CSV table of C-alpha atoms in Angstrom, one decimal:
chain,number,residue,atom,x,y,z
Z,1,MET,CA,-15.5,-29.4,30.6
Z,2,ASN,CA,-18.8,-27.4,29.9
Z,3,ARG,CA,-17.3,-25.4,26.9
Z,4,ASP,CA,-20.2,-23.6,27.0
Z,5,SER,CA,-20.3,-22.4,30.7
Z,6,ASN,CA,-19.3,-17.9,31.4
Z,7,GLY,CA,-16.8,-19.8,33.3
Z,8,TYR,CA,-14.9,-21.6,30.5
Z,9,THR,CA,-16.0,-18.2,28.3
Z,10,PHE,CA,-14.4,-16.2,29.7
Z,11,GLY,CA,-10.8,-18.0,31.0
Z,12,PHE,CA,-10.3,-19.2,26.7
Z,13,ALA,CA,-10.5,-15.1,25.9
Z,14,ALA,CA,-8.4,-13.8,28.3
Z,15,ALA,CA,-5.9,-16.5,27.9
Z,16,MET,CA,-6.2,-15.6,24.2
Z,17,VAL,CA,-6.2,-12.1,24.5
Z,18,LEU,CA,-2.7,-12.9,26.2
Z,19,VAL,CA,-1.2,-15.3,24.4
Z,20,VAL,CA,-2.2,-12.9,20.9
Z,21,ALA,CA,-1.1,-9.6,22.4
Z,22,SER,CA,2.5,-11.7,24.2
Z,23,VAL,CA,2.8,-13.1,20.6
Z,24,LEU,CA,2.0,-9.6,18.6
Z,25,ALA,CA,4.2,-7.1,21.1
Z,26,PHE,CA,7.7,-9.9,21.1
Z,27,THR,CA,7.1,-9.8,17.4
Z,28,ALA,CA,6.8,-6.5,16.8
Z,29,SER,CA,9.2,-5.5,19.2
Z,30,SER,CA,12.0,-7.8,17.9
Z,31,LEU,CA,11.2,-6.3,14.1
Z,32,LYS,CA,11.4,-2.8,15.5
Z,33,ASP,CA,15.5,-2.7,14.9
Z,34,LEU,CA,14.9,-3.9,11.3
Z,35,GLN,CA,12.0,-1.8,9.9
Z,36,SER,CA,13.3,1.2,11.3
Z,37,GLU,CA,16.3,0.7,10.0
Z,38,ASN,CA,14.3,-0.3,6.7
Z,39,VAL,CA,11.9,3.5,6.9
Z,40,ARG,CA,15.5,5.5,8.0
Z,41,LYS,CA,17.3,4.4,4.3
Z,42,GLU,CA,14.6,5.1,2.4
Z,43,LYS,CA,14.3,8.5,3.9
Z,44,MET,CA,18.2,9.1,2.3
Z,45,GLN,CA,17.1,6.9,-0.5
Z,46,ASN,CA,14.1,9.9,-1.2
Z,47,ILE,CA,16.7,12.7,-1.0
Z,48,LEU,CA,19.3,11.6,-2.7
Z,49,SER,CA,16.5,11.1,-5.4
Z,50,THR,CA,15.4,14.2,-5.4
Z,51,ILE,CA,19.0,15.2,-6.4
Z,52,GLY,CA,19.4,12.5,-8.4
Z,53,ILE,CA,21.4,10.9,-7.5
Z,54,GLU,CA,19.4,6.5,-7.6
Z,55,THR,CA,20.5,4.4,-5.3
Z,56,ASP,CA,19.7,0.4,-4.4
Z,57,ARG,CA,18.4,1.1,0.2
Z,58,GLU,CA,21.4,-0.7,0.5
Z,59,GLY,CA,23.9,1.7,-0.4
Z,60,ALA,CA,22.5,4.9,0.4
Z,61,GLU,CA,23.8,5.2,4.0
Z,62,VAL,CA,27.4,5.7,2.2
Z,63,LEU,CA,26.3,8.2,-0.2
Z,64,PHE,CA,23.7,10.5,1.7
Z,65,ASN,CA,27.2,10.8,4.6
Z,66,GLN,CA,29.1,11.7,0.9
Z,67,TYR,CA,27.2,14.4,-0.4
Z,68,ILE,CA,24.4,15.8,2.3
Z,69,THR,CA,27.6,17.8,3.8
Z,70,GLU,CA,24.8,19.8,6.2
Z,71,GLN,CA,21.2,19.3,7.9
Z,72,LEU,CA,19.6,22.2,9.7
Z,73,ALA,CA,17.2,22.6,11.4
Z,74,LEU,CA,15.0,25.9,11.1
Z,75,LYS,CA,13.1,27.9,13.5
Z,76,ASN,CA,10.7,30.0,12.0
Z,77,ASP,CA,12.4,33.0,11.3
Z,78,GLY,CA,15.3,30.7,9.5
Z,79,SER,CA,17.5,30.9,11.5
Z,80,ILE,CA,19.2,27.2,13.0
Z,81,ASP,CA,18.1,25.4,16.3
Z,82,ALA,CA,21.8,23.8,17.0
Z,83,SER,CA,20.3,22.0,19.4
Z,84,VAL,CA,18.0,19.6,17.3
Z,85,ASP,CA,19.4,16.7,14.8
Z,86,ALA,CA,17.0,17.5,11.3
Z,87,PHE,CA,17.3,13.9,9.8
Z,88,SER,CA,16.4,12.1,12.8
Z,89,ASP,CA,14.4,14.1,16.0
Z,90,VAL,CA,12.1,15.7,13.4
Z,91,LYS,CA,9.1,14.2,13.0
Z,92,LEU,CA,6.6,16.0,9.7
Z,93,SER,CA,3.8,14.4,10.9
Z,94,PHE,CA,4.5,16.0,14.4
Z,95,GLU,CA,6.0,18.6,13.6
Z,96,LEU,CA,2.6,19.6,10.7
Z,97,LYS,CA,0.9,19.4,14.4
Z,98,LYS,CA,2.5,22.9,15.7
Z,99,ASP,CA,1.9,26.2,15.2
Z,100,ALA,CA,4.3,28.0,12.9
Z,101,GLN,CA,6.4,29.1,15.7
Z,102,ASP,CA,7.1,25.9,17.7
Z,103,GLN,CA,8.7,24.4,14.4
Z,104,ARG,CA,11.6,22.8,12.9
Z,105,PHE,CA,12.0,22.6,9.5
Z,106,PRO,CA,14.8,20.4,8.3
Z,107,LEU,CA,16.5,21.8,5.6
Z,108,TYR,CA,19.4,19.0,4.0
Z,109,VAL,CA,22.2,20.6,2.4
Z,110,ALA,CA,23.3,19.0,-0.5
Z,111,SER,CA,26.9,19.0,-2.7
Z,112,VAL,CA,26.9,17.6,-5.8
Z,113,ASP,CA,30.0,18.2,-8.0
Z,114,ALA,CA,30.6,22.3,-6.9
Z,115,ASN,CA,26.5,22.4,-7.0
Z,116,GLN,CA,25.1,23.3,-4.0
Z,117,TYR,CA,20.8,22.1,-3.2
Z,118,TYR,CA,18.9,23.2,-1.5
Z,119,ILE,CA,16.8,20.0,-0.2
Z,120,ILE,CA,13.3,20.5,1.6
Z,121,PRO,CA,10.7,17.8,3.3
Z,122,LEU,CA,7.5,18.0,2.3
Z,123,ARG,CA,4.4,16.8,4.4
Z,124,GLY,CA,0.7,17.4,3.0
Z,125,SER,CA,-3.0,15.6,2.7
Z,126,GLY,CA,-3.8,13.5,0.1
Z,127,LEU,CA,-7.4,12.4,-0.6
Z,128,TRP,CA,-7.2,9.2,1.2
Z,129,ASP,CA,-4.3,10.3,3.2
Z,130,ALA,CA,-1.2,11.2,4.3
Z,131,ILE,CA,1.0,12.7,1.0
Z,132,TRP,CA,4.9,14.1,2.0
Z,133,GLY,CA,8.3,14.4,-0.4
Z,134,TYR,CA,11.3,15.7,-0.6
Z,135,ILE,CA,12.0,18.9,-3.2
Z,136,ALA,CA,15.1,20.0,-4.3
Z,137,LEU,CA,16.0,23.8,-5.6
Z,138,ASP,CA,18.8,24.6,-8.0
Z,139,ASN,CA,20.9,27.2,-6.3
Z,140,ASP,CA,19.6,29.7,-7.2
Z,141,ARG,CA,17.0,28.9,-4.5
Z,142,ASN,CA,14.7,28.8,-7.4
Z,143,THR,CA,14.6,25.9,-9.8
Z,144,ILE,CA,13.7,22.8,-8.8
Z,145,LYS,CA,16.1,20.3,-9.5
Z,146,GLY,CA,14.3,17.1,-9.0
Z,147,ALA,CA,11.0,15.5,-6.3
Z,148,VAL,CA,10.0,13.0,-5.1
Z,149,PHE,CA,6.7,11.8,-3.4
Z,150,ASP,CA,4.8,9.8,-1.4
Z,151,HIS,CA,1.9,8.4,-0.3
Z,152,LYS,CA,-0.1,6.6,2.9
Z,153,GLY,CA,-3.4,5.2,1.6
Z,154,GLU,CA,-3.7,7.3,-1.9
Z,155,THR,CA,-5.5,5.1,-5.1
Z,156,ALA,CA,-4.4,2.8,-6.9
Z,157,GLY,CA,-3.7,4.1,-10.6
Z,158,LEU,CA,-5.0,7.0,-9.5
Z,159,GLY,CA,-3.5,9.1,-7.1
Z,160,ALA,CA,-0.6,6.5,-6.5
Z,161,GLU,CA,0.7,7.0,-9.2
Z,162,ILE,CA,2.0,11.1,-7.8
Z,163,THR,CA,4.9,8.3,-6.9
Z,164,GLN,CA,5.3,7.9,-10.6
Z,165,GLN,CA,8.7,8.9,-12.5
Z,166,TRP,CA,6.8,10.5,-15.1
Z,167,PHE,CA,5.1,13.0,-12.7
Z,168,MET,CA,7.7,13.5,-10.8
Z,169,ASP,CA,10.2,14.5,-13.4
Z,170,ARG,CA,7.6,17.2,-14.9
Z,171,PHE,CA,9.0,19.5,-11.2
Z,172,VAL,CA,12.0,19.8,-12.5
Z,173,GLY,CA,13.1,23.0,-13.7
Z,174,GLU,CA,10.0,24.6,-13.3
Z,175,LYS,CA,10.4,27.6,-11.3
Z,176,ILE,CA,9.0,28.2,-7.6
Z,177,PHE,CA,9.4,32.3,-7.3
Z,178,ASN,CA,7.4,34.4,-10.3
Z,179,THR,CA,9.2,37.6,-11.9
Z,180,SER,CA,8.7,39.7,-9.2
Z,181,GLY,CA,10.0,38.1,-6.5
Z,182,ASP,CA,7.0,36.7,-4.4
Z,183,LEU,CA,6.8,32.4,-3.9
Z,184,VAL,CA,4.0,31.0,-6.0
Z,185,GLY,CA,5.4,27.1,-6.0
Z,186,ILE,CA,4.2,25.1,-8.0
Z,187,SER,CA,0.6,24.1,-8.7
Z,188,VAL,CA,-0.7,20.3,-10.6
Z,189,SER,CA,-3.0,22.4,-12.7
Z,190,LYS,CA,-5.9,20.8,-14.7
Z,191,THR,CA,-5.9,23.4,-17.4
Z,192,ASN,CA,-2.0,23.3,-18.0
Z,193,ASN,CA,-2.1,22.7,-21.2
Z,194,ASP,CA,1.3,22.6,-21.6
Z,195,PRO,CA,0.8,18.0,-21.4
Z,196,ASN,CA,4.6,17.1,-22.0
Z,197,ASP,CA,5.2,20.3,-19.6
Z,198,THR,CA,7.3,22.3,-21.8
Z,199,ASP,CA,6.9,25.5,-20.5
Z,200,LYS,CA,8.7,25.7,-17.4
Z,201,ASP,CA,8.1,29.1,-16.6
Z,202,ASP,CA,4.6,28.5,-15.7
Z,203,HIS,CA,5.4,27.6,-12.2
Z,204,GLU,CA,2.3,24.8,-13.4
Z,205,VAL,CA,2.7,20.9,-14.3
Z,206,ASP,CA,0.0,18.4,-16.0
Z,207,ALA,CA,-2.7,17.1,-12.7
Z,208,ILE,CA,-3.4,13.3,-13.1
Z,209,SER,CA,-6.6,13.1,-14.8
Z,210,GLY,CA,-8.7,11.1,-12.3
Z,211,ALA,CA,-6.9,12.3,-9.3
Z,212,THR,CA,-7.7,15.7,-9.0
Z,213,ILE,CA,-8.5,16.0,-4.8
Z,214,THR,CA,-4.8,13.5,-4.7
Z,215,GLY,CA,-2.9,16.4,-6.8
Z,216,ASP,CA,-4.1,19.3,-5.3
Z,217,GLY,CA,-2.9,17.9,-1.9
Z,218,VAL,CA,0.8,18.4,-3.5
Z,219,SER,CA,0.1,21.6,-5.1
Z,220,ASP,CA,-1.0,22.6,-1.4
Z,221,MET,CA,1.5,21.3,0.6
Z,222,ILE,CA,5.0,22.2,-1.7
Z,223,ILE,CA,2.8,25.9,-0.8
Z,224,GLU,CA,2.6,25.3,2.4
Z,225,ARG,CA,5.6,24.3,2.9
Z,226,LEU,CA,8.9,26.9,1.1
Z,227,GLN,CA,6.4,29.3,3.0
Z,228,HIS,CA,7.6,28.8,6.2
Z,229,TYR,CA,12.1,28.8,4.4
Z,230,LEU,CA,11.7,32.0,3.2
Z,231,PRO,CA,13.4,34.2,6.0
Z,232,TYR,CA,16.0,31.0,5.2
Z,233,LEU,CA,16.5,31.3,2.0
Z,234,LYS,CA,16.1,35.2,1.7
Z,235,ALA,CA,18.8,35.5,4.9
Z,236,THR,CA,21.4,33.8,3.6
Z,237,SER,CA,21.1,34.7,-0.3
Z,238,ALA,CA,20.6,38.6,-0.9
Z,239,ASP,CA,20.5,38.7,-4.5
Z,240,LEU,CA,17.8,35.9,-5.3
Z,241,ALA,CA,18.2,34.7,-8.5
Z,242,TYR,CA,14.5,34.8,-9.9
Z,243,ASN,CA,13.1,34.1,-12.7
Z,244,ASN,CA,15.7,35.0,-14.4
T,1,MET,CA,-25.7,-21.3,15.1
T,2,SER,CA,-24.7,-25.0,16.4
T,3,GLN,CA,-21.4,-26.7,14.9
T,4,PRO,CA,-21.3,-30.7,13.4
T,5,LYS,CA,-21.5,-33.0,15.5
T,6,SER,CA,-17.8,-33.6,14.3
T,7,ASN,CA,-16.4,-32.5,15.9
T,8,LYS,CA,-17.6,-34.7,19.8
T,9,LYS,CA,-14.0,-36.4,18.4
T,10,PRO,CA,-10.6,-35.1,21.3
T,11,ALA,CA,-8.5,-31.9,19.8
T,12,ILE,CA,-6.9,-33.2,16.4
T,13,PHE,CA,-3.1,-32.1,16.0
T,14,PHE,CA,-2.8,-34.3,13.1
T,15,VAL,CA,-4.7,-35.0,9.9
T,16,SER,CA,-7.5,-36.2,9.9
T,17,LYS,CA,-7.6,-39.7,11.9
T,18,GLU,CA,-9.5,-42.0,8.7
T,19,SER,CA,-6.6,-43.7,6.5
T,20,GLU,CA,-7.0,-41.3,3.9
T,21,PRO,CA,-3.6,-40.7,1.2
T,22,LEU,CA,-3.2,-36.9,1.7
T,23,PHE,CA,-4.0,-35.7,-1.9
T,24,SER,CA,-7.8,-37.9,-1.8
T,25,LYS,CA,-9.7,-37.1,-4.5
T,26,LYS,CA,-12.2,-35.7,-1.1
T,27,ASN,CA,-8.9,-33.5,-0.7
T,28,ARG,CA,-8.0,-32.4,-4.2
T,29,ALA,CA,-12.0,-31.4,-4.7
T,30,LEU,CA,-11.2,-29.3,-1.3
T,31,LEU,CA,-8.5,-27.6,-3.6
T,32,LYS,CA,-10.3,-27.0,-7.0
T,33,ASP,CA,-14.0,-26.4,-6.4
T,34,PRO,CA,-13.3,-23.1,-4.9
T,35,LEU,CA,-11.1,-22.6,-8.9
T,36,ASP,CA,-14.7,-23.0,-10.3
T,37,ASP,CA,-17.7,-24.1,-9.1
T,38,ASN,CA,-17.7,-22.9,-5.9
T,39,ASN,CA,-15.5,-19.9,-6.9
T,40,PRO,CA,-16.7,-17.2,-3.5
T,41,ILE,CA,-16.3,-14.1,-6.3
T,42,THR,CA,-18.6,-15.9,-8.8
T,43,VAL,CA,-21.0,-18.0,-7.4
T,44,GLN,CA,-21.1,-17.4,-3.4
T,45,VAL,CA,-21.0,-13.5,-4.4
T,46,LEU,CA,-17.7,-13.2,-1.0
T,47,GLY,CA,-15.1,-10.5,-1.6
T,48,ILE,CA,-16.9,-9.0,-3.6
T,49,CYS,CA,-15.3,-5.3,-1.8
T,50,SER,CA,-11.5,-5.9,-2.3
T,51,ALA,CA,-12.2,-7.4,-5.6
T,52,LEU,CA,-13.7,-4.5,-6.8
T,53,ALA,CA,-10.7,-2.0,-4.5
T,54,ILE,CA,-7.3,-3.5,-5.8
T,55,THR,CA,-8.1,-4.9,-9.1
T,56,VAL,CA,-6.9,-1.7,-11.4
T,57,GLN,CA,-3.5,-2.8,-11.0
T,58,LEU,CA,-2.5,-6.7,-12.1
T,59,LYS,CA,0.9,-5.9,-9.2
T,60,PRO,CA,-1.4,-5.6,-6.2
T,61,ALA,CA,-3.4,-8.4,-7.0
T,62,VAL,CA,-1.0,-11.0,-6.8
T,63,VAL,CA,0.6,-9.6,-4.1
T,64,MET,CA,-3.4,-9.8,-2.4
T,65,THR,CA,-4.3,-13.4,-4.0
T,66,LEU,CA,0.1,-14.4,-2.6
T,67,SER,CA,-1.3,-12.6,1.4
T,68,VAL,CA,-4.7,-14.0,1.5
T,69,ILE,CA,-3.1,-17.4,0.5
T,70,ALA,CA,-0.4,-16.7,3.5
T,71,VAL,CA,-3.0,-16.1,5.7
T,72,MET,CA,-6.1,-18.2,5.4
T,73,GLY,CA,-3.7,-20.9,5.1
T,74,ALA,CA,-2.5,-19.8,8.7
T,75,SER,CA,-5.8,-19.0,10.3
T,76,ASN,CA,-8.2,-22.3,9.3
T,77,VAL,CA,-5.1,-24.4,10.2
T,78,ILE,CA,-5.1,-22.3,14.0
T,79,VAL,CA,-8.8,-22.3,14.1
T,80,SER,CA,-9.0,-26.1,13.5
T,81,ILE,CA,-6.8,-26.9,16.4
T,82,LEU,CA,-8.3,-25.0,18.4
T,83,ARG,CA,-12.0,-26.2,16.9
T,84,ASN,CA,-12.2,-28.0,19.8
T,85,ALA,CA,-11.6,-25.5,22.8
T,86,ILE,CA,-13.4,-22.2,21.7
T,87,PRO,CA,-16.6,-21.7,23.5
T,88,ASN,CA,-18.9,-21.3,20.4
T,89,ARG,CA,-20.7,-18.1,21.9
T,90,ILE,CA,-17.7,-16.2,21.6
T,91,ARG,CA,-16.7,-17.9,18.2
T,92,ILE,CA,-16.8,-15.5,15.5
T,93,ILE,CA,-14.3,-13.0,18.2
T,94,VAL,CA,-11.8,-16.0,18.5
T,95,GLN,CA,-11.7,-16.4,15.0
T,96,LEU,CA,-11.9,-12.7,14.3
T,97,VAL,CA,-8.5,-12.5,16.2
T,98,VAL,CA,-7.1,-15.6,14.9
T,99,VAL,CA,-7.3,-14.1,11.6
T,100,ALA,CA,-6.4,-9.9,12.4
T,101,SER,CA,-3.3,-11.1,14.4
T,102,MET,CA,-2.2,-13.8,11.1
T,103,VAL,CA,-2.2,-9.5,9.0
T,104,ILE,CA,-0.4,-8.2,11.6
T,105,LEU,CA,2.5,-10.5,12.2
T,106,VAL,CA,2.4,-11.2,7.7
T,107,ASP,CA,2.8,-7.3,7.6
T,108,GLN,CA,5.2,-7.0,10.4
T,109,VAL,CA,8.1,-9.3,8.9
T,110,LEU,CA,7.1,-7.8,5.1
T,111,ARG,CA,7.9,-4.4,6.6
T,112,ALA,CA,11.5,-6.5,8.5
T,113,PHE,CA,12.1,-8.4,5.2
T,114,ALA,CA,10.2,-7.9,1.9
T,115,TYR,CA,10.0,-3.4,2.9
T,116,ASP,CA,9.4,-2.7,-0.6
T,117,VAL,CA,6.8,-5.4,-1.0
T,118,SER,CA,5.0,-4.6,2.2
T,119,LYS,CA,5.5,-1.2,0.7
T,120,GLN,CA,3.3,-2.4,-2.9
T,121,LEU,CA,0.8,-3.8,0.3
T,122,SER,CA,0.3,-1.0,2.2
T,123,ILE,CA,-3.3,-0.1,2.8
T,124,PHE,CA,-4.7,-3.8,0.8
T,125,ILE,CA,-3.0,-5.6,4.3
T,126,GLY,CA,-4.9,-4.3,6.1
T,127,LEU,CA,-8.1,-4.7,4.5
T,128,ILE,CA,-7.1,-9.1,4.0
T,129,ILE,CA,-9.1,-8.6,7.7
T,130,THR,CA,-11.9,-7.4,6.2
T,131,ASN,CA,-12.0,-9.9,3.3
T,132,CYS,CA,-15.7,-12.3,3.9
T,133,ILE,CA,-13.6,-15.4,1.9
T,134,VAL,CA,-10.9,-15.0,5.4
T,135,MET,CA,-14.4,-15.8,7.8
T,136,GLY,CA,-16.6,-17.6,6.0
T,137,ARG,CA,-14.3,-20.3,5.8
T,138,LEU,CA,-13.3,-19.5,9.0
T,139,GLU,CA,-16.9,-20.1,10.2
T,140,ALA,CA,-18.7,-23.1,7.7
T,141,PHE,CA,-15.7,-25.5,7.0
T,142,ALA,CA,-12.7,-25.1,9.9
T,143,LEU,CA,-14.3,-25.0,12.9
T,144,GLY,CA,-15.8,-28.3,11.6
T,145,ASN,CA,-13.0,-29.8,9.8
T,146,GLY,CA,-9.6,-31.4,10.8
T,147,VAL,CA,-6.4,-29.4,10.0
T,148,TRP,CA,-5.5,-30.8,6.8
T,149,LYS,CA,-8.7,-30.2,5.0
T,150,SER,CA,-9.1,-27.3,6.5
T,151,PHE,CA,-5.5,-26.4,4.9
T,152,LEU,CA,-5.9,-27.9,1.8
T,153,ASP,CA,-9.7,-26.0,2.2
T,154,GLY,CA,-8.0,-22.1,2.5
T,155,VAL,CA,-5.9,-22.5,0.6
T,156,GLY,CA,-7.9,-23.6,-2.6
T,157,ASN,CA,-10.8,-20.3,-1.7
T,158,ALA,CA,-8.3,-18.0,-1.3
T,159,ALA,CA,-6.4,-19.3,-4.5
T,160,GLY,CA,-10.2,-19.4,-6.6
T,161,TYR,CA,-10.5,-15.5,-4.8
T,162,GLY,CA,-7.2,-14.6,-6.3
T,163,PHE,CA,-8.0,-16.1,-9.9
T,164,MET,CA,-11.1,-14.0,-10.2
T,165,LEU,CA,-8.9,-11.1,-8.3
T,166,ILE,CA,-6.0,-11.4,-11.5
T,167,LEU,CA,-8.8,-12.3,-13.9
T,168,VAL,CA,-10.8,-8.9,-13.5
T,169,ALA,CA,-7.2,-7.5,-13.0
T,170,PHE,CA,-5.6,-8.4,-16.1
T,171,PHE,CA,-8.5,-6.8,-18.1
T,172,ARG,CA,-8.6,-3.7,-16.4
T,173,GLU,CA,-5.4,-3.0,-16.3
T,174,LEU,CA,-5.0,-3.8,-20.2
T,175,LEU,CA,-8.1,-1.3,-20.9
T,176,GLY,CA,-7.0,1.0,-18.6
T,177,SER,CA,-4.4,1.4,-18.9
T,178,GLY,CA,-3.1,0.2,-21.7
T,179,LYS,CA,-0.3,-1.6,-19.6
T,180,LEU,CA,0.5,-5.8,-18.2
T,181,TYR,CA,2.1,-5.6,-14.3
T,182,GLY,CA,3.0,-2.2,-14.9
T,183,TYR,CA,5.2,-2.6,-18.5
T,184,GLN,CA,2.8,-1.3,-21.6
T,185,VAL,CA,1.7,-4.4,-24.2
T,186,ILE,CA,-0.5,-1.4,-26.4
T,187,PRO,CA,2.1,-0.1,-29.0
T,188,ASP,CA,2.9,3.3,-28.7
T,189,ALA,CA,1.2,3.2,-33.1
T,190,LEU,CA,-1.9,1.7,-32.0
T,191,TYR,CA,-2.2,5.2,-30.1
T,192,GLU,CA,-1.1,6.9,-32.3
T,193,MET,CA,-3.7,5.5,-34.7
T,194,GLY,CA,-6.4,7.1,-32.5
T,195,TYR,CA,-6.9,5.0,-29.8
T,196,GLU,CA,-7.2,5.5,-26.4
T,197,ASN,CA,-7.3,4.4,-22.5
T,198,ASN,CA,-10.3,3.5,-21.4
T,199,GLY,CA,-10.3,6.0,-18.0
T,200,LEU,CA,-14.3,3.8,-17.1
T,201,MET,CA,-12.4,0.9,-16.6
T,202,LEU,CA,-9.9,2.2,-13.5
T,203,LEU,CA,-12.6,2.9,-11.5
T,204,SER,CA,-14.6,0.6,-9.4
T,205,PRO,CA,-18.3,0.6,-11.4
T,206,MET,CA,-15.8,-1.0,-13.9
T,207,ALA,CA,-14.5,-3.8,-11.9
T,208,LEU,CA,-18.4,-5.1,-10.8
T,209,ILE,CA,-18.9,-5.1,-14.9
T,210,THR,CA,-16.0,-6.8,-16.4
T,211,LEU,CA,-16.7,-9.2,-12.5
T,212,GLY,CA,-20.8,-9.2,-14.3
T,213,LEU,CA,-19.7,-10.2,-18.0
T,214,ILE,CA,-17.3,-13.2,-16.1
T,215,ILE,CA,-19.9,-14.9,-13.9
T,216,TRP,CA,-21.7,-14.7,-17.4
T,217,VAL,CA,-19.0,-16.4,-19.1
T,218,GLN,CA,-18.6,-19.0,-16.4
T,219,ARG,CA,-22.1,-19.4,-16.4
T,220,ALA,CA,-23.1,-20.4,-19.7
T,221,ARG,CA,-19.6,-23.0,-19.9
T,222,ASN,CA,-20.3,-24.0,-16.4
T,223,ARG,CA,-23.7,-26.3,-16.7
T,224,LYS,CA,-23.7,-27.2,-12.9
T,225,LEU,CA,-23.7,-23.7,-11.9
T,226,ILE,CA,-26.9,-23.7,-14.7
T,227,GLU,CA,-30.7,-23.9,-11.8
T,228,LYS,CA,-33.6,-25.3,-12.5
T,229,ASN,CA,-36.6,-23.3,-11.9
């Protein structure tokens, strides 16, 4: 057979595309359940870790159902949209593309040892790609109980360090409202002058050298996401305990 | 542009017909040469792009090495099996498709069965496709050699690539972050005496300089590499 003829070339290309496409499609669809199960459990694991409950991926589901008492999908005005399941229906990557009034804002309420925690999912942009995470507010809806961050493609050793425990620990105890009750969020700051983050009233954490853009992304993501929860936080708590 | 003459034989699905032991001297050379004499990175200067990108820490470098070994071994074997059927004019596209499918397969399997490893790899796994060494070996070796030899050649070259990757990552992580494989190795006492990590080591230019120094040492040590002119 003439391997240089046009017919053979076209035939080979067509056969190759068919074979490759079916092999890949078969693998992708047969592994899909396992993969999305991993992603789902990791999400539970991340949510739990913001309130200080560390678990492996396998144990996440049981603990999640035990501690997370409410999963709310909020509208822009702070009311609850009961028709939407916050955990599985709301994908922030899609929600962020909508107008604010069409978005649903997921909120997880956890109760651990009679303490209520409010866990807010975050998503924004880093230097190269998306960054996301969860932030847990204490009972006063002001102090941060814990934060967890993750990223898609930040630089290893620099921006990717936002996933390190020491960076996430810096947020613990910081306040998102200032003393006059305005939402200020938390800034990842290069001029913090507080490398150990002992000052918990400055609304700032120390930035990572060489990760300026990723750090700014974290700051922007926190304030942008939190502001949508203001109506809910104000409505459910008449005496929001500001910075005290 | 032309393929070697030995391709006139019908497709060979098994070990080459010459009754040669599996690990004959020639075959061992296929594995061994890329580690030193013919290293893809330091001698052929291929695959530099990914060598700069993922040598900040040891861990991604090690995982990348393992993935490249798997992808190169498998794609060399596939292309070698198909080498008498691949139309000459679209052979580069065929190689690309083979490599890309292998990478996607590896990625999918990792995501399902080793989720944590796949999270570490994240973007690096996509980088395998762009690695010049993979295509280079397919084009230069697998298209003209038997299955077993191609397999050895793929694994050998991937190992040579990975060896350099790990070597560079070792120095960059040690001097840049004071850690190895994520664990701190430089004692706190040294930091208290005023030692500082060199932040420049974390940036790509230092990978190139480290690589340059490695090439210098290798050329001084290995007589075969000394150029005569």
